[in-house]
Amino acid sequence: MKSNFTDKLSLIKRVSGLVMAACMLVITGLQQASAQIDATRAFEQLGTELPTPNTYRTGSGAPGRDYFQQKADYKIKVELDDENQRIIGEEVITYYNYSPDPLNYLWVQLDMNMFKDNSINALSKTGGINEQMSSRQLTGMQSASSVFGDVDNTRERGYDIKFVKNASGKNMTYTINSTMMRIDLDEPLTTDQSVDIQIGWSYNMASYYGRSGFEYFEEDDNYNYFVAHWFPRMCVYDDVNGWQNKQFMGRGEFALVFGDYEVDITVPDDHVVVATGECENWDKVLTRKQRQRLDEASKATDPVMIVTQDEAIENSKTKSTKKQTWKYKAENVRDFAFASSRRFIWDAMQTDVYGNGRKIWSMSVYPKEGNPLWEQYSTKVVEQTLKTYGKYTIDYPYPVAISCHATAGGGMEYPMISFNGGRPEADGTYSERVKRGMIGVIIHEVGHNFFPMIVNSDERQWTWMDEGLNTFCQYLTEQEWDSDFGSRRGEAQTMIPYMRSDPSMMQPIMTNSEQIIQFGNNAYGKPAAGLNILRETIMGRELFDFAFKEYARRWAFKHPKPADFFRTMEDASGVDLDWFWRGWFYTTLPADQDLAEVEWFSLDTQNPEITKAEARAKYEKSRETLSVIRNKTDIKETVEESQERYQDFYSTYDEFEVTEADKKRYEAYLNTLTPEEKELMESGMNYYALKIKNKGGLIMPVIVKMEFEDGTEEVVRFPAEIWRMNSGEITKTIPTQKRVKKFILDPYQEIADIDDSNNAYPREPEQPTRFQLYKRSRGSAPNPMQEARSAQEAATQSAD
């Protein structure tokens, strides 16, 4: 023990006498009386930071008795012009006003206008001139055309609105403001009334830019189309914002209204179309063989090929000039998207995901460029996602979930359908990173069916409410798919590099989507890590899972705001979390707990057999100096030479010998103690006072691992409220029967502590920072599958 602690701390400090009140203060770990109380707001209730509860949204986080939301039904006829990569459509919107407010006008979203050169998206671009710039880079600085496939920028961009009419065909007055269109009504739309609006439009599609568009394949002169935010869509009108008509600038996604859809999609008759909802006319658009395969897939537990790779390759060799219309219907969805191509491979299975007798289709479509990865993994990953998300939220209510392979990277979500990346090399090999990236993005985008497609938050304002919650559920799903998955986001430790970064490049999670600097860390990673900290460390799995499921249940098919989430998590768990929301969501403070000092105490029993033996050992230790050691051989003592002359009482007196008087005093002392006091006296308990500093400023629980001298260990946990009287520094005293060799804070990396070098006491030596001798490499390194293949080929050639 003495060799492991510093000299100061290795000294056993004795408490003289048995003052029971003082001992109990130590045992219960109360703060030292002299500690300064930090005047911080860390544990204040959020109060004015959250909106005042009302009859629309309650203080418990549940919808109130007067909660309302609007509805918008769509009947759409759309044609995909494969020759010109153009969308041409007409729609009838039936808009229902369930608010208490009369509406004099309606707001409609025109997202494709983001690509016009006079859009806010284009005009607000920033950037300087580099020494070398292409003409496309230069023109792209001043326009929104960088995602378009036309090099010469000749294609017109944005919506061409053909007409806006009422139910009787009369032209309506409308005003277009960039990506928003206001439609003026002849008379106010009052409560419980509806209005029909007819709109005709067209637009030129862009190259796929992560949300929508096309991918061109030069080898067979064909396109894969991924069609989303393609039709004029109603804005949300709610009790918090009125109209949510914030402009679309590309990043802040969508705030949308639930409704029912009937959509006729006209495409070349050799295309395969998948879309939101259920196809109403498979009997007309599919071949007999494809229908037979679908019937087989409806009974299968593994994916069945509806269109094989060979069939898709053959189909892409010719282009039909005929057209056919696919009819889709979807109920109670907030959006509609579709994908179309003659190059699609298609597999599917319809399984009882939740064991309740209701079957759900899991499907995938992908070009041959996606194989072998997509055929092996995609559809089973879709099913896994529905299963795990349903476990932690609500059962998936829709009849189908579709994964479409769209280019090499990224992903985007829509109701029942998502566009996902992840593509192997041209030779069919791939790295583990590419495989896990593909599986992760499919889980993430299919998972978005729950957040925000069902729990319908406002993505235009609060990205974290869908991306952060979804990334957390993605982490849970990845672990249930494979416990060795190596999730990129989710655990607290994954956020340490971000929490260490330049404070000027960090913003609170509660930042509007368009103003976020480190988008992935802020809106995806940090919220997900925060939920994991709540689940594993602060609340525990049982309380967290119940509250999180309650939030999903309360707000399924409704429009929650941040306060509704915060309040529900507290209401359903009985855990006060305002300190956590304040620190993790409203600030950029990092966690950095410093175990600055440890003091070791034990109780003075006053037993002379013990106290005098310890005093003797201490005295003898004090005499082990270099001078004393040398004097024993180098000098002759005067007293030693003339023993009789200088002898007296003290010549034979041993101050460390236990006398009868000592024994009697100790016996008298014991007679004054109660049985409980005697038990405490004889327990041999050690008390360790840990001084812990909150250097980062972020309040977090304190987790301490004790490594004992006998080789065993123990972890003790203290709630965040341990900081409530002083958020800067505390002293926590831990009683233990065993002697402790080392203390370690946050041993399992639970709180995203940015500096673990100050987490141990005694301090652990730092590891060296390693560096490499650098040599320029030529070409990209092969992936492991390519290396193995090359080795096999070399071995075969050698054998030959």
Coordinates of C-alpha atoms in Angstrom, one line a residue, residues 233-775:
R233 CA -46.8 19.4 -50.6
M234 CA -48.8 21.0 -47.9
C235 CA -47.0 22.8 -45.1
V236 CA -47.7 22.0 -41.4
Y237 CA -50.1 24.3 -39.5
D238 CA -49.9 23.6 -35.7
D239 CA -50.5 25.1 -32.3
V240 CA -46.8 26.1 -31.8
N241 CA -45.8 27.8 -35.0
G242 CA -48.9 28.4 -37.0
W243 CA -47.7 27.8 -40.5
Q244 CA -44.3 26.1 -40.7
N245 CA -43.2 27.8 -43.9
K246 CA -39.5 28.0 -43.3
Q247 CA -37.6 28.0 -46.6
F248 CA -36.0 24.7 -47.8
M249 CA -32.2 25.3 -48.1
G250 CA -31.2 21.7 -48.6
R251 CA -30.2 20.6 -45.1
G252 CA -33.2 21.1 -42.9
E253 CA -35.5 18.4 -44.0
F254 CA -39.2 18.3 -44.0
A255 CA -42.2 19.2 -41.9
L256 CA -45.2 17.4 -43.4
V257 CA -48.9 16.6 -42.9
F258 CA -50.4 13.1 -42.6
G259 CA -52.9 12.0 -45.2
D260 CA -54.0 9.4 -47.6
Y261 CA -52.5 9.0 -51.1
E262 CA -53.7 7.6 -54.4
V263 CA -50.9 7.9 -57.0
D264 CA -50.8 6.7 -60.6
I265 CA -47.2 6.5 -61.8
T266 CA -46.7 6.2 -65.6
V267 CA -43.3 4.9 -66.7
P268 CA -41.8 2.9 -69.6
D269 CA -43.4 -0.6 -69.5
D270 CA -40.1 -2.3 -69.0
H271 CA -39.5 -0.5 -65.7
V272 CA -39.9 -1.9 -62.2
V273 CA -41.5 0.6 -59.8
V274 CA -41.5 0.5 -56.0
A275 CA -43.1 3.2 -54.0
T276 CA -44.7 4.3 -50.7
G277 CA -47.8 2.2 -50.0
E278 CA -49.2 -0.9 -51.7
C279 CA -49.4 -1.5 -55.4
E280 CA -53.1 -1.9 -56.4
N281 CA -52.4 -3.4 -59.9
W282 CA -49.6 -5.9 -59.7
D283 CA -51.8 -8.2 -61.7
K284 CA -51.5 -5.8 -64.7
V285 CA -47.9 -4.5 -64.4
L286 CA -46.1 -7.8 -63.5
T287 CA -45.5 -10.9 -65.6
R288 CA -47.1 -14.2 -64.6
K289 CA -43.7 -15.4 -63.4
Q290 CA -43.1 -12.3 -61.2
R291 CA -46.6 -12.7 -59.6
Q292 CA -45.8 -16.4 -58.9
R293 CA -42.6 -15.4 -57.2
L294 CA -44.3 -12.8 -55.1
D295 CA -46.8 -15.4 -54.0
E296 CA -43.8 -17.6 -53.0
A297 CA -42.2 -14.7 -51.2
S298 CA -45.4 -14.1 -49.2
K299 CA -44.8 -17.5 -47.5
A300 CA -41.0 -17.3 -47.3
T301 CA -38.7 -16.6 -44.3
D302 CA -35.8 -15.7 -46.6
P303 CA -35.8 -13.3 -49.6
V304 CA -37.2 -14.6 -52.9
M305 CA -36.0 -13.2 -56.2
I306 CA -38.8 -11.4 -58.0
V307 CA -36.5 -10.1 -60.7
T308 CA -33.2 -11.9 -61.0
Q309 CA -29.8 -10.3 -61.9
D310 CA -29.8 -12.0 -65.3
E311 CA -33.3 -10.8 -66.0
A312 CA -32.4 -7.2 -65.0
I313 CA -29.3 -7.3 -67.2
E314 CA -31.3 -8.6 -70.2
N315 CA -34.0 -6.1 -69.6
S316 CA -31.5 -3.2 -69.7
K317 CA -30.3 -4.1 -73.2
T318 CA -33.4 -2.6 -74.9
K319 CA -35.7 0.3 -74.2
S320 CA -39.4 -0.1 -74.6
T321 CA -41.3 2.8 -76.2
K322 CA -44.5 1.7 -74.6
K323 CA -45.8 2.9 -71.2
Q324 CA -47.7 1.5 -68.3
T325 CA -49.2 2.9 -65.1
W326 CA -48.5 1.5 -61.7
K327 CA -51.2 2.4 -59.1
Y328 CA -50.2 2.9 -55.5
K329 CA -52.3 3.6 -52.4
A330 CA -51.0 4.6 -49.0
E331 CA -53.0 5.5 -45.9
N332 CA -52.0 7.8 -43.0
V333 CA -48.5 8.7 -44.3
R334 CA -46.8 12.1 -44.4
D335 CA -45.1 11.8 -47.8
F336 CA -44.8 9.7 -50.9
A337 CA -41.7 8.7 -52.9
F338 CA -40.9 6.1 -55.6
A339 CA -38.1 4.5 -57.5
S340 CA -38.2 3.3 -61.1
S341 CA -35.7 1.5 -63.4
R342 CA -35.4 -1.2 -66.0
R343 CA -32.1 -2.2 -64.3
F344 CA -33.6 -3.2 -60.9
I345 CA -33.1 -6.6 -59.4
W346 CA -35.9 -7.2 -56.9
D347 CA -36.2 -9.5 -53.9
A348 CA -38.8 -9.7 -51.2
M349 CA -40.3 -11.7 -48.3
Q350 CA -43.4 -11.2 -46.3
T351 CA -43.0 -12.3 -42.7
D352 CA -44.7 -12.2 -39.3
V353 CA -42.2 -9.7 -37.9
Y354 CA -43.7 -9.4 -34.4
G355 CA -45.3 -12.8 -34.0
N356 CA -48.8 -11.4 -33.9
G357 CA -50.1 -12.9 -37.1
R358 CA -49.7 -9.8 -39.2
K359 CA -47.3 -10.1 -42.1
I360 CA -45.1 -7.2 -43.4
W361 CA -43.3 -7.1 -46.7
S362 CA -39.5 -6.5 -46.6
M363 CA -38.2 -5.7 -50.0
S364 CA -35.1 -4.5 -51.8
V365 CA -34.4 -3.2 -55.4
Y366 CA -30.9 -2.7 -56.6
P367 CA -28.8 -2.7 -59.8
K368 CA -26.2 -5.4 -60.5
E369 CA -23.6 -2.9 -59.2
G370 CA -24.9 -3.5 -55.7
N371 CA -24.2 -7.3 -55.7
P372 CA -23.1 -9.5 -54.1
L373 CA -23.7 -7.4 -51.0
W374 CA -27.3 -6.3 -51.6
E375 CA -28.7 -9.7 -52.5
Q376 CA -27.1 -11.3 -49.4
Y377 CA -28.0 -8.6 -46.8
S378 CA -30.4 -5.9 -47.7
T379 CA -33.9 -7.4 -47.2
K380 CA -32.9 -9.4 -44.1
V381 CA -31.6 -6.1 -42.6
V382 CA -34.9 -4.4 -43.4
E383 CA -36.7 -7.1 -41.4
Q384 CA -34.2 -6.8 -38.5
T385 CA -34.8 -3.1 -38.4
L386 CA -38.6 -3.4 -38.2
K387 CA -38.1 -6.0 -35.4
T388 CA -35.7 -4.1 -33.2
Y389 CA -37.3 -0.7 -33.7
G390 CA -40.7 -2.2 -32.8
K391 CA -39.2 -3.7 -29.7
Y392 CA -38.2 -0.2 -28.4
T393 CA -41.0 2.0 -29.9
I394 CA -44.2 0.7 -31.5
D395 CA -45.0 -2.1 -33.9
Y396 CA -44.5 -1.0 -37.5
P397 CA -48.0 -0.1 -38.8
Y398 CA -47.4 -0.1 -42.5
P399 CA -47.7 -3.1 -44.9
V400 CA -44.2 -2.8 -46.5
A401 CA -40.7 -1.5 -46.0
I402 CA -38.4 -1.1 -49.1
S403 CA -34.7 -0.5 -49.4
C404 CA -33.5 0.9 -52.8
H405 CA -29.8 1.0 -53.7
A406 CA -29.0 4.5 -54.8
T407 CA -25.3 5.2 -55.7
A408 CA -22.2 4.4 -53.6
G409 CA -22.9 6.3 -50.4
G410 CA -25.4 8.1 -48.2
G411 CA -29.1 7.5 -47.7
M412 CA -32.5 9.1 -47.6
E413 CA -35.8 8.1 -46.1
Y414 CA -39.4 8.4 -47.0
P415 CA -42.5 6.5 -45.8
M416 CA -42.1 2.8 -46.5
I417 CA -39.2 3.4 -48.9
S418 CA -35.6 4.5 -48.5
F419 CA -32.7 5.2 -50.9
N420 CA -29.5 3.7 -49.6
G421 CA -25.8 3.6 -50.5
G422 CA -23.1 0.9 -50.1
R423 CA -21.5 -0.4 -53.2
P424 CA -18.8 -3.1 -53.7
E425 CA -15.9 -2.7 -56.1
A426 CA -16.4 -3.4 -59.7
D427 CA -14.9 -6.9 -59.2
G428 CA -17.5 -7.7 -56.5
T429 CA -15.1 -7.5 -53.6
Y430 CA -15.6 -5.1 -50.7
S431 CA -14.0 -4.2 -47.4
E432 CA -15.6 -4.9 -44.0
R433 CA -16.0 -1.1 -43.7
V434 CA -18.1 -1.0 -46.9
K435 CA -20.3 -3.9 -45.8
R436 CA -20.9 -2.5 -42.3
G437 CA -21.5 1.0 -43.9
M438 CA -24.2 -0.5 -46.2
I439 CA -25.9 -2.4 -43.4
G440 CA -25.7 0.6 -41.1
V441 CA -27.2 3.0 -43.7
I442 CA -30.1 0.6 -44.5
I443 CA -30.9 0.2 -40.8
H444 CA -30.7 4.0 -40.4
E445 CA -32.9 4.9 -43.4
V446 CA -35.5 2.1 -42.9
G447 CA -35.5 3.1 -39.2
H448 CA -36.6 6.6 -40.2
N449 CA -40.0 5.1 -40.8
F450 CA -40.4 5.4 -37.0
F451 CA -38.7 8.8 -36.6
P452 CA -40.0 11.0 -38.2
M453 CA -42.4 9.2 -40.6
I454 CA -44.6 8.0 -37.7
V455 CA -43.4 10.1 -34.7
N456 CA -43.6 13.1 -36.9
S457 CA -41.2 15.8 -35.6
D458 CA -40.4 19.0 -37.4
E459 CA -37.1 18.2 -39.3
R460 CA -36.9 21.7 -40.7
Q461 CA -36.4 23.1 -37.2
W462 CA -35.0 20.3 -35.1
T463 CA -32.8 17.8 -36.9
W464 CA -31.9 15.9 -33.7
M465 CA -35.5 14.9 -33.0
D466 CA -35.4 12.5 -35.9
E467 CA -31.7 12.0 -36.7
G468 CA -30.5 11.7 -33.1
L469 CA -33.3 9.5 -31.9
N470 CA -33.1 7.4 -35.0
T471 CA -29.3 7.0 -34.7
F472 CA -29.8 5.8 -31.2
C473 CA -32.2 3.1 -32.3
Q474 CA -29.9 2.3 -35.2
Y475 CA -27.2 1.6 -32.6
L476 CA -29.5 -0.8 -30.8
T477 CA -30.4 -2.5 -34.0
E478 CA -26.8 -2.9 -35.2
Q479 CA -26.0 -4.6 -31.8
E480 CA -28.9 -7.0 -32.1
W481 CA -27.8 -7.8 -35.7
D482 CA -24.2 -8.4 -34.6
S483 CA -22.8 -7.6 -31.2
D484 CA -19.4 -7.1 -32.8
F485 CA -20.8 -4.7 -35.4
G486 CA -18.5 -1.8 -34.4
S487 CA -21.1 0.9 -34.5
R488 CA -19.8 4.3 -35.6
R489 CA -22.2 6.2 -33.4
G490 CA -24.2 5.5 -30.3
E491 CA -21.8 4.9 -27.4
A492 CA -20.6 7.8 -25.3
Q493 CA -16.9 7.2 -26.1
T494 CA -17.6 7.9 -29.9
M495 CA -18.3 11.5 -29.0
I496 CA -15.0 12.2 -27.2
P497 CA -13.2 13.6 -30.3
Y498 CA -16.1 16.0 -30.9
M499 CA -16.3 17.1 -27.3
R500 CA -12.6 17.8 -27.4
S501 CA -12.8 19.9 -30.5
D502 CA -12.5 23.7 -30.9
P503 CA -15.4 25.3 -28.9
S504 CA -15.9 27.8 -31.6
M505 CA -16.8 24.9 -34.0
M506 CA -19.3 23.4 -31.6
Q507 CA -23.0 24.4 -30.9
P508 CA -25.6 23.1 -28.6
I509 CA -27.8 20.3 -29.9
M510 CA -30.7 22.8 -29.6
T511 CA -29.6 24.6 -32.7
N512 CA -31.7 25.1 -35.8
S513 CA -30.8 22.7 -38.7
E514 CA -29.5 25.3 -41.0
Q515 CA -27.1 26.8 -38.5
I516 CA -25.3 23.6 -37.4
I517 CA -21.6 23.6 -38.2
Q518 CA -20.6 20.0 -37.3
F519 CA -23.8 18.5 -38.6
G520 CA -23.2 14.8 -38.1
N521 CA -21.7 15.1 -34.6
N522 CA -24.3 17.6 -33.5
A523 CA -27.5 16.2 -34.9
Y524 CA -26.7 12.5 -35.1
G525 CA -23.9 11.5 -32.8
K526 CA -24.3 13.6 -29.7
P527 CA -28.1 13.1 -29.2
A528 CA -27.6 9.3 -29.8
A529 CA -24.8 9.1 -27.3
G530 CA -26.8 11.2 -24.8
L531 CA -29.7 8.7 -25.0
N532 CA -27.3 5.9 -24.5
I533 CA -25.9 7.6 -21.4
L534 CA -29.4 8.0 -20.1
R535 CA -30.2 4.3 -20.8
E536 CA -27.0 2.8 -19.4
T537 CA -25.8 5.1 -16.7
I538 CA -28.4 7.6 -15.5
M539 CA -31.8 6.0 -15.7
G540 CA -31.1 2.3 -16.3
R541 CA -32.5 0.2 -19.1
E542 CA -35.8 -0.6 -17.5
L543 CA -36.9 3.0 -16.7
F544 CA -35.4 4.3 -20.0
D545 CA -37.0 1.7 -22.2
F546 CA -40.4 2.3 -20.7
A547 CA -40.3 6.0 -21.0
F548 CA -38.9 6.0 -24.6
K549 CA -41.6 3.6 -25.7
E550 CA -44.2 5.8 -24.0
Y551 CA -42.9 8.8 -26.0
A552 CA -43.3 6.8 -29.3
R553 CA -46.7 5.6 -28.2
R554 CA -48.0 9.1 -27.2
W555 CA -46.7 10.8 -30.3
A556 CA -47.2 8.2 -33.1
F557 CA -48.9 9.9 -36.0
K558 CA -48.6 13.3 -34.3
H559 CA -46.3 16.3 -34.3
P560 CA -44.1 16.4 -31.1
K561 CA -41.7 19.2 -30.1
P562 CA -38.6 19.0 -28.0
A563 CA -40.4 19.8 -24.8
D564 CA -42.8 16.9 -25.4
F565 CA -39.9 14.5 -25.5
F566 CA -38.1 16.0 -22.5
R567 CA -41.3 16.0 -20.4
T568 CA -42.4 12.5 -21.4
M569 CA -39.0 11.0 -20.5
E570 CA -39.3 12.4 -17.0
D571 CA -43.0 11.8 -16.6
A572 CA -42.9 8.1 -17.5
S573 CA -39.7 7.4 -15.5
G574 CA -39.9 9.4 -12.4
V575 CA -36.4 10.7 -13.0
D576 CA -35.6 14.4 -12.9
L577 CA -33.6 15.0 -16.0
D578 CA -33.7 18.8 -16.4
W579 CA -30.0 19.0 -15.4
F580 CA -29.2 16.5 -18.2
W581 CA -31.2 18.3 -20.9
R582 CA -29.6 21.6 -19.8
G583 CA -26.0 20.3 -19.9
W584 CA -26.1 17.9 -22.9
F585 CA -28.6 19.6 -25.1
Y586 CA -28.4 23.3 -24.3
T587 CA -24.6 23.7 -23.8
T588 CA -21.4 22.5 -25.4
L589 CA -19.7 21.8 -22.1
P590 CA -17.6 18.6 -22.0
A591 CA -17.3 16.0 -19.3
D592 CA -13.9 16.0 -17.6
Q593 CA -13.8 14.6 -14.1
D594 CA -10.5 14.8 -12.3
L595 CA -9.7 12.5 -9.4
A596 CA -7.4 15.1 -7.8
E597 CA -6.6 13.6 -4.4
V598 CA -7.4 10.5 -2.2
E599 CA -7.0 10.5 1.6
W600 CA -7.1 7.2 3.6
F601 CA -8.6 7.1 7.1
S602 CA -9.2 4.3 9.5
L603 CA -10.9 4.4 12.9
D604 CA -8.7 4.8 16.0
T605 CA -9.9 1.8 18.2
Q606 CA -7.8 3.0 21.2
N607 CA -6.7 -0.6 21.8
P608 CA -3.2 -0.2 23.2
E609 CA -2.1 -3.5 21.7
I610 CA -2.7 -2.0 18.3
T611 CA -1.9 1.6 18.7
K612 CA 1.4 1.1 20.5
A613 CA 2.5 -1.5 18.0
E614 CA 1.8 0.9 15.2
A615 CA 3.6 3.7 17.0
R616 CA 6.6 1.4 17.5
A617 CA 6.7 0.6 13.8
K618 CA 6.4 4.3 12.9
Y619 CA 9.2 5.2 15.2
E620 CA 11.5 2.5 13.8
K621 CA 10.7 3.6 10.3
S622 CA 11.7 7.1 11.2
R623 CA 15.1 5.8 12.4
E624 CA 15.9 4.3 9.0
T625 CA 17.9 7.2 7.8
L626 CA 21.3 7.2 6.2
S627 CA 22.9 9.0 9.2
V628 CA 21.5 6.6 11.7
I629 CA 22.6 3.6 9.7
R630 CA 26.2 5.0 9.3
N631 CA 26.4 6.0 12.9
K632 CA 25.9 2.5 14.1
T633 CA 29.2 1.5 12.6
D634 CA 31.2 4.7 12.5
I635 CA 30.9 6.1 16.1
K636 CA 31.0 4.9 19.7
E637 CA 28.4 6.4 22.0
T638 CA 29.5 7.9 25.4
V639 CA 26.4 6.5 27.1
E640 CA 27.2 3.0 25.7
E641 CA 30.8 3.2 27.2
S642 CA 29.7 4.3 30.7
Q643 CA 26.4 2.5 31.2
E644 CA 26.4 2.6 35.0
R645 CA 27.2 6.2 35.4
Y646 CA 24.4 7.5 33.1
Q647 CA 21.6 4.9 33.7
D648 CA 18.3 6.0 35.1
F649 CA 14.6 5.1 34.8
Y650 CA 14.4 5.9 31.2
S651 CA 17.4 3.7 30.3
T652 CA 15.1 0.7 30.5
Y653 CA 11.7 2.4 29.9
D654 CA 9.9 1.2 26.7
E655 CA 7.3 3.8 25.8
F656 CA 5.7 1.3 23.3
E657 CA 5.2 -1.5 25.8
V658 CA 1.6 -2.1 26.8
T659 CA 1.2 -1.6 30.6
E660 CA -1.5 -2.8 32.9
A661 CA -2.6 0.9 33.2
D662 CA -3.1 1.0 29.5
K663 CA -5.2 -2.2 29.6
K664 CA -7.4 -0.9 32.4
R665 CA -8.0 2.4 30.6
Y666 CA -9.0 0.5 27.4
E667 CA -11.3 -1.8 29.4
A668 CA -13.0 1.2 31.0
Y669 CA -13.4 2.8 27.6
L670 CA -15.0 -0.3 26.1
N671 CA -17.6 -0.4 28.9
T672 CA -18.9 3.0 27.8
L673 CA -19.7 1.7 24.3
T674 CA -23.0 0.3 23.0
P675 CA -23.0 -3.0 21.2
E676 CA -23.4 -1.1 17.9
E677 CA -20.5 1.1 18.7
K678 CA -18.3 -1.9 19.6
E679 CA -19.2 -3.6 16.3
L680 CA -18.2 -0.5 14.3
M681 CA -15.0 -0.2 16.4
E682 CA -14.0 -3.8 15.6
S683 CA -15.0 -3.7 11.9
G684 CA -11.6 -2.6 10.7
M685 CA -13.3 -0.4 8.1
N686 CA -11.2 1.9 5.8
Y687 CA -12.5 5.3 4.7
Y688 CA -11.2 6.8 1.5
A689 CA -12.0 10.5 0.9
L690 CA -11.9 11.2 -2.9
K691 CA -11.6 14.8 -4.0
I692 CA -13.1 15.0 -7.5
K693 CA -13.1 18.1 -9.7
N694 CA -15.5 18.8 -12.5
K695 CA -13.0 20.4 -14.9
G696 CA -15.2 20.2 -18.0
G697 CA -18.2 21.7 -16.4
L698 CA -20.7 19.1 -17.6
I699 CA -22.6 17.4 -14.8
M700 CA -22.5 13.6 -15.0
P701 CA -22.8 10.8 -12.5
V702 CA -19.6 9.6 -10.8
I703 CA -18.6 6.0 -11.4
V704 CA -15.6 4.7 -9.4
K705 CA -13.8 1.4 -9.7
M706 CA -11.8 0.3 -6.7
E707 CA -8.9 -2.2 -7.3
F708 CA -8.1 -3.9 -3.9
E709 CA -4.8 -5.1 -2.6
D710 CA -6.1 -8.7 -2.7
G711 CA -6.6 -8.5 -6.5
T712 CA -10.4 -8.1 -6.5
E713 CA -12.3 -5.0 -7.6
E714 CA -15.6 -3.3 -7.1
V715 CA -17.5 -0.5 -8.9
V716 CA -19.6 2.0 -7.0
R717 CA -22.0 4.5 -8.7
F718 CA -23.2 7.9 -7.5
P719 CA -25.9 9.9 -9.2
A720 CA -25.4 13.2 -10.8
E721 CA -27.1 14.9 -7.9
I722 CA -23.8 14.4 -6.0
W723 CA -22.8 17.7 -7.6
R724 CA -26.0 19.6 -6.5
M725 CA -24.3 21.7 -3.8
N726 CA -21.1 22.4 -5.6
S727 CA -20.8 21.7 -9.3
G728 CA -17.1 22.4 -9.4
E729 CA -15.5 20.2 -6.7
I730 CA -16.7 17.5 -4.3
T731 CA -15.3 15.2 -1.7
K732 CA -16.9 11.8 -1.6
T733 CA -15.9 9.4 1.2
I734 CA -16.2 5.7 0.5
P735 CA -16.1 3.1 3.3
T736 CA -14.7 -0.3 2.5
Q737 CA -13.5 -3.4 4.4
K738 CA -10.6 -4.0 2.0
R739 CA -7.6 -1.8 1.4
V740 CA -7.7 -0.1 -2.0
K741 CA -4.7 -0.2 -4.3
K742 CA -6.1 2.1 -7.0
F743 CA -9.2 4.2 -7.8
I744 CA -10.4 4.8 -11.4
L745 CA -13.2 7.1 -12.6
D746 CA -15.5 6.2 -15.4
P747 CA -13.9 2.8 -15.9
Y748 CA -16.3 1.7 -18.7
Q749 CA -16.2 5.0 -20.7
E750 CA -19.9 5.8 -19.9
I751 CA -19.9 9.6 -19.7
A752 CA -17.7 10.8 -22.7
D753 CA -15.0 12.0 -20.4
I754 CA -12.6 13.9 -22.7
D755 CA -9.4 13.3 -20.6
D756 CA -8.9 10.0 -18.9
S757 CA -5.3 10.8 -17.9
N758 CA -6.7 12.3 -14.7
N759 CA -9.2 9.6 -13.9
A760 CA -6.9 7.3 -11.9
Y761 CA -5.3 7.6 -8.5
P762 CA -2.4 7.0 -8.2
R763 CA -1.9 8.4 -11.7
E764 CA -1.1 5.9 -14.5
P765 CA 1.9 6.6 -16.7
E766 CA 1.0 8.1 -20.0
Q767 CA 1.4 6.0 -23.1
P768 CA 3.8 7.3 -25.8
T769 CA 2.4 9.0 -28.9
R770 CA 3.5 6.9 -31.8
F771 CA 4.5 8.2 -35.2
Q772 CA 5.3 6.5 -38.5
L773 CA 8.1 6.9 -41.0
Y774 CA 6.2 8.2 -44.0
K775 CA 6.7 6.9 -47.5

